[in-house]
PDB file of C-alpha atoms in Angstrom:
ATOM      1  CA  UNK G 175     -64.867   9.369 133.632  1.00 83.00           C
ATOM      2  CA  UNK G 176     -65.194  13.345 133.328  1.00 82.00           C
ATOM      3  CA  UNK G 177     -62.125  14.642 134.422  1.00 89.00           C
ATOM      4  CA  UNK G 178     -60.960  18.055 135.357  1.00 94.00           C
ATOM      5  CA  UNK G 179     -57.025  18.895 136.214  1.00 94.00           C
ATOM      6  CA  UNK G 180     -55.475  22.001 137.234  1.00 95.00           C
ATOM      7  CA  UNK G 181     -52.130  22.684 137.520  1.00 95.00           C
ATOM      8  CA  UNK G 182     -49.110  25.076 138.321  1.00 97.00           C
ATOM      9  CA  UNK G 183     -49.290  26.165 141.165  1.00 96.00           C
ATOM     10  CA  UNK G 184     -46.300  26.187 142.958  1.00 97.00           C
ATOM     11  CA  UNK G 185     -43.768  28.187 145.291  1.00 98.00           C
ATOM     12  CA  UNK G 186     -43.685  31.699 144.556  1.00 98.00           C
ATOM     13  CA  UNK G 187     -42.319  35.124 147.069  1.00 98.00           C
ATOM     14  CA  UNK G 188     -44.582  37.563 147.897  1.00 98.00           C
ATOM     15  CA  UNK G 189     -44.491  39.696 144.180  1.00 98.00           C
ATOM     16  CA  UNK G 190     -44.453  37.153 141.827  1.00 98.00           C
ATOM     17  CA  UNK G 191     -46.013  35.499 139.638  1.00 98.00           C
ATOM     18  CA  UNK G 192     -48.083  32.267 138.714  1.00 98.00           C
ATOM     19  CA  UNK G 193     -50.828  30.912 136.009  1.00 98.00           C
ATOM     20  CA  UNK G 194     -52.524  28.500 137.165  1.00 98.00           C
ATOM     21  CA  UNK G 195     -54.553  25.955 134.346  1.00 98.00           C
ATOM     22  CA  UNK G 196     -57.416  23.539 134.748  1.00 97.00           C
ATOM     23  CA  UNK G 197     -57.820  20.863 131.624  1.00 96.00           C
ATOM     24  CA  UNK G 198     -61.480  19.861 131.354  1.00 95.00           C
ATOM     25  CA  UNK G 199     -61.837  15.987 129.453  1.00 94.00           C
ATOM     26  CA  UNK G 200     -65.866  16.149 129.267  1.00 89.00           C
ATOM     27  CA  UNK G 201     -68.660  18.202 126.800  1.00 88.00           C
ATOM     28  CA  UNK G 202     -67.606  22.331 127.116  1.00 86.00           C
ATOM     29  CA  UNK G 203     -70.989  22.874 125.577  1.00 88.00           C
ATOM     30  CA  UNK G 204     -72.666  21.287 128.646  1.00 88.00           C
ATOM     31  CA  UNK G 205     -70.179  23.956 131.062  1.00 92.00           C
ATOM     32  CA  UNK G 206     -71.668  27.899 131.269  1.00 95.00           C
ATOM     33  CA  UNK G 207     -69.840  28.564 134.028  1.00 96.00           C
ATOM     34  CA  UNK G 208     -66.311  28.380 135.519  1.00 97.00           C
ATOM     35  CA  UNK G 209     -64.253  29.625 138.264  1.00 97.00           C
ATOM     36  CA  UNK G 210     -61.276  28.680 140.730  1.00 98.00           C
ATOM     37  CA  UNK G 211     -61.939  28.271 144.620  1.00 98.00           C
ATOM     38  CA  UNK G 212     -59.345  28.515 147.304  1.00 98.00           C
ATOM     39  CA  UNK G 213     -59.417  26.559 150.603  1.00 96.00           C
ATOM     40  CA  UNK G 214     -57.078  26.947 153.580  1.00 92.00           C
ATOM     41  CA  UNK G 215     -56.392  25.344 157.084  1.00 86.00           C
ATOM     42  CA  UNK G 216     -58.294  28.144 158.529  1.00 88.00           C
ATOM     43  CA  UNK G 217     -60.669  28.964 156.079  1.00 87.00           C
ATOM     44  CA  UNK G 218     -63.638  27.351 154.618  1.00 90.00           C
ATOM     45  CA  UNK G 219     -63.655  26.930 150.144  1.00 94.00           C
ATOM     46  CA  UNK G 220     -64.178  30.431 148.968  1.00 96.00           C
ATOM     47  CA  UNK G 221     -64.289  31.711 145.241  1.00 98.00           C
ATOM     48  CA  UNK G 222     -61.592  33.494 143.555  1.00 98.00           C
ATOM     49  CA  UNK G 223     -62.475  34.273 140.440  1.00 98.00           C
ATOM     50  CA  UNK G 224     -65.594  32.655 137.812  1.00 98.00           C
ATOM     51  CA  UNK G 225     -66.153  33.187 133.955  1.00 97.00           C
ATOM     52  CA  UNK G 226     -69.183  32.346 132.513  1.00 95.00           C
ATOM     53  CA  UNK G 227     -70.160  31.316 128.873  1.00 90.00           C
ATOM     54  CA  UNK G 228     -70.895  34.972 127.862  1.00 89.00           C
ATOM     55  CA  UNK G 229     -67.589  35.471 129.290  1.00 92.00           C
ATOM     56  CA  UNK G 230     -68.029  38.132 132.229  1.00 97.00           C
ATOM     57  CA  UNK G 231     -66.164  37.852 135.707  1.00 98.00           C
ATOM     58  CA  UNK G 232     -66.826  38.133 139.418  1.00 98.00           C
ATOM     59  CA  UNK G 233     -63.791  38.011 141.466  1.00 98.00           C
ATOM     60  CA  UNK G 234     -62.983  38.469 145.764  1.00 98.00           C
ATOM     61  CA  UNK G 235     -62.349  41.870 146.025  1.00 98.00           C
ATOM     62  CA  UNK G 236     -59.135  40.146 148.375  1.00 97.00           C
ATOM     63  CA  UNK G 237     -57.813  39.469 144.177  1.00 98.00           C
ATOM     64  CA  UNK G 238     -59.342  42.285 141.708  1.00 98.00           C
ATOM     65  CA  UNK G 239     -56.571  43.543 139.853  1.00 98.00           C
ATOM     66  CA  UNK G 240     -53.836  41.059 139.950  1.00 98.00           C
ATOM     67  CA  UNK G 241     -55.651  37.779 139.320  1.00 98.00           C
ATOM     68  CA  UNK G 242     -57.439  37.590 135.540  1.00 98.00           C
ATOM     69  CA  UNK G 243     -59.503  34.820 135.017  1.00 98.00           C
ATOM     70  CA  UNK G 244     -59.411  33.865 131.568  1.00 97.00           C
ATOM     71  CA  UNK G 245     -61.004  30.708 129.242  1.00 95.00           C
ATOM     72  CA  UNK G 246     -59.931  28.814 125.720  1.00 93.00           C
ATOM     73  CA  UNK G 247     -63.111  27.031 124.744  1.00 89.00           C
ATOM     74  CA  UNK G 248     -61.200  24.891 121.988  1.00 91.00           C
ATOM     75  CA  UNK G 249     -58.875  23.662 124.603  1.00 93.00           C
ATOM     76  CA  UNK G 250     -61.190  22.478 127.176  1.00 94.00           C
ATOM     77  CA  UNK G 251     -59.581  24.944 129.527  1.00 95.00           C
ATOM     78  CA  UNK G 252     -59.548  27.624 132.074  1.00 97.00           C
ATOM     79  CA  UNK G 253     -56.707  29.964 133.570  1.00 98.00           C
ATOM     80  CA  UNK G 254     -55.820  31.791 136.541  1.00 98.00           C
ATOM     81  CA  UNK G 255     -53.468  34.299 136.116  1.00 98.00           C
ATOM     82  CA  UNK G 256     -51.882  35.539 139.701  1.00 98.00           C
ATOM     83  CA  UNK G 257     -49.781  38.477 140.003  1.00 98.00           C
ATOM     84  CA  UNK G 258     -48.433  40.836 142.847  1.00 98.00           C
ATOM     85  CA  UNK G 259     -48.706  37.632 144.804  1.00 98.00           C
ATOM     86  CA  UNK G 260     -48.977  38.084 148.515  1.00 98.00           C
ATOM     87  CA  UNK G 261     -48.630  35.693 151.689  1.00 96.00           C
ATOM     88  CA  UNK G 262     -52.555  35.657 152.600  1.00 96.00           C
ATOM     89  CA  UNK G 263     -52.841  34.218 148.963  1.00 97.00           C
ATOM     90  CA  UNK G 264     -51.776  30.341 149.997  1.00 97.00           C
ATOM     91  CA  UNK G 265     -53.485  27.943 149.409  1.00 97.00           C
ATOM     92  CA  UNK G 266     -55.956  24.663 147.225  1.00 97.00           C
ATOM     93  CA  UNK G 267     -56.859  25.773 144.494  1.00 98.00           C
ATOM     94  CA  UNK G 268     -59.633  24.177 142.807  1.00 97.00           C
ATOM     95  CA  UNK G 269     -60.814  24.514 139.590  1.00 97.00           C
ATOM     96  CA  UNK G 270     -64.706  23.959 138.719  1.00 97.00           C
ATOM     97  CA  UNK G 271     -66.919  23.302 136.041  1.00 96.00           C
ATOM     98  CA  UNK G 272     -71.179  23.658 136.252  1.00 96.00           C
ATOM     99  CA  UNK G 273     -72.718  22.387 133.779  1.00 93.00           C
ATOM    100  CA  UNK G 274     -76.855  22.608 134.470  1.00 89.00           C
ATOM    101  CA  UNK G 275     -77.041  19.371 135.528  1.00 90.00           C
ATOM    102  CA  UNK G 276     -73.472  18.227 136.708  1.00 93.00           C
ATOM    103  CA  UNK G 277     -70.604  20.007 138.621  1.00 95.00           C
ATOM    104  CA  UNK G 278     -66.899  18.806 138.345  1.00 95.00           C
ATOM    105  CA  UNK G 279     -63.934  19.947 140.962  1.00 96.00           C
ATOM    106  CA  UNK G 280     -60.323  19.554 140.333  1.00 95.00           C
ATOM    107  CA  UNK G 281     -58.213  17.896 143.078  1.00 95.00           C
ATOM    108  CA  UNK G 282     -56.687  20.961 143.679  1.00 95.00           C
ATOM    109  CA  UNK G 283     -53.151  22.637 143.348  1.00 96.00           C
ATOM    110  CA  UNK G 284     -51.425  23.642 146.155  1.00 97.00           C
ATOM    111  CA  UNK G 285     -50.000  27.837 145.987  1.00 98.00           C
ATOM    112  CA  UNK G 286     -47.698  28.684 148.857  1.00 97.00           C
ATOM    113  CA  UNK G 287     -46.359  32.124 148.403  1.00 98.00           C
ATOM    114  CA  UNK G 288     -43.684  33.307 151.564  1.00 97.00           C
ATOM    115  CA  UNK G 289     -43.020  36.580 152.796  1.00 93.00           C
TER     116      UNK G 289
END
């Protein structure tokens, strides 16, 4: 069964950094877009960052200049480097891989930023 597994979440103080990783067990050749999403009890799931096969990136305005998404196709992985973290960055972060006929989601990893 194809899976996406996130890691790297945790508790960090405001101003700190975390690096999230997402590993895909399927065929990367079928994937054209990878992204990270964030969900909190107060908000619907929202896009944080995404990257395409052509390495074009897109970021939510709230994280521009602080977060960086990157990918390693050889390792079937996508990363989210999060710097200068703020309490409002707290949430469950999930990765999403899009293929032409299917979308894959990970289970999510909790990120908590204390003030």
